[in-house]
Phi, psi and omega in degrees: 000135177253180184298320181298316180294321178295318179297317179296321178298324183269352184059043177233164176285156178298324180298316180297316180297316180298316180293325178294318181290334183260008171078023179294136187290339183286350176273132182296154180298321180298315180293318181301314180295321180296317180293316181296321179294318179295321179298319178293314183297326185259008179056041178280133176232121184294145175296124185299316181296316180296320179296321179296318179295324183286323187257345184078014180236153179272341186055045177220144179242134183266139172231108180262120184244117179284138173267114189232149174284339186257339185213123182259114183279330184274101185211178181302329179294314178299320179301317179292321179299314181295324178299316179293312180297318183298326179295323178288318178303312183300318181296335184251013176075026179253154177244165179256134172244111180255125179244123175261121185223161173290154178311315185290343183258005187296315181298319180295327178297319178294318179297320181293316178302320180290314183296323181276352182063038187281334185222159177268342182192172187226139165257127180262127182253151171057055181295143174268173180304306174247105190252114183289345181291329184294307177296330178296312181293325176297318179295319180290337181082017177276128173300137181208156174228136180263129172275092187120193179223165176237106189300329184270359179274119185266340180283160180283142176201164182269138181207158169226134187209158170274148174282077186298320181296313181294321181299315183281332173294315181295318179296319179294318178299323178299316179293320178297320178296335176278359178099004181282137180239324176261096185246128180265141175249116173254095190261172171281186179295125194273010164274351174277140187297320182298321182290323176300316181292324179293318176299320180298318178297319179297309184292326178298316180296318181296308184292326180291340176260013177079019180251146179256117178300135180269118180304332179292345181250023181229124179229144173233104185219172171302136188275086180236165176297320182295317180294322177296315179297310183298313181296315181295320179298316180294318182289323180291342179272357180291158176299325176238082184288162176287150173263354181207151177236141171242113186251141183279355183209146174302323180295316176298318182297327177296322175294322177297316179300321179297318180294321178297316180297317181295332179280001180077022182250166180245122177294132181095338176252303181272323182223132179263150180221132169239137179239169174241163178059055180266356185261065182252142186300321185247017178213073186284148180269070181076194182240261182289325178243122180300139175292313183252140161293137190211151166268116191246127171212121188295120176292325178299318178297321177298320177297317177299316182294318179296317180296314180297319179298316181293318180296326175296318180293325177291319181293323182228090182298348180277351181296141174286166177305138182254158176207152178212125179252118182263132177271148179262142174273150173260112183259123182272123179237196185274001188268000181234149178197175180299146176295143180245000000 
C-alpha cells in the first residue's frame, strides 16, 4: 500500500495523511490517531526517500567504527549497545548506518557523512582522553551523543556514561573488606577514557585504605579472553601472587578463571575475581546464582538512553547538551571470598 491508497481508504488528502504520520501540529489529534491506526492495520510503511524529502531528514543515525590493530570496537558489548539503540530507532522510524573505517580515515568518514547528508546524527563510541572527534562533530554541526566521556575535552557535548571510577572503587573496597591486600587490576587500554577512570577508582580505593598498588599487578590491554588468561597466569606465578583480580570485562574474567583452574586453584576459595559488564545478552553471568561477583550496568540500557537523547537533540536543535551518568550495581556471585 502506498500513500495515495491509504489516503483514498481514509477519504483524506495525501497531504493530510502525510502530515498526520509525521506529527505536524496542525493536524487534529483525532485525525492523527485515526491515520496512525489505519496505517498499522493496513501495514503501511512510508517510502524513506519520500519521507526524507518531506521532512528534510534522512531518518538515519550514523555509527562510525574504526578498524584498529590495537582496539576492537565490534564485540559483545557493542552488540548489546546497538540492540538497545536499535530498538529506540525502530520505534521512532529511524535506521542505522554503520561505517567500518581505518583509524586514519575516521575523521574523513564523519566529513563524508555530513557532506552527503547521509545521517541526521551520530553516536560516538569508545572516546579517548582527548578525543578529536568531538570538536570535529561540533564544527560540522552534526547532532551527536558520546557513549562515554573524554576527560580532556573542555567544551560542552552530550554524553551517557557509567560511573566507572565509582564502580571500580567500590569493587576494590569490597575485596579489601574481605581481607585481600594483593589485588590485581586487569584493565582495558588506558588511553581509553573508561579505563583511565577505572584505574583511578582502583588506586583511590587502595591508597585510601593505606595500601600501595603494585605496578606488577596492573595491566592495561585489549579486553580479550587470551589477555586475561595470559596476565593472570603470569601474575599467579609470582613469588607474591595476587589473592584477587579485578577485571574490566566479563571476557577477560573468563580468561582469568582458566588461569586459576590451570594453576590448581579454586576461584572464590583460593583466588577471588570481580568483573565488569556481566549483563550481556549472549554472555550471561550464570543463572540463579551469578558465577562472578560483578559491577553491573546494562549496556543495552545505555544504548537506549543514548539513542533517545540523540533523537531529542535532532528533534529540537535548540536543546543544550545533555548528559546522563549511570551507576553500577555490585552483584555478589560465587567468585569472591575471604582472603586466606
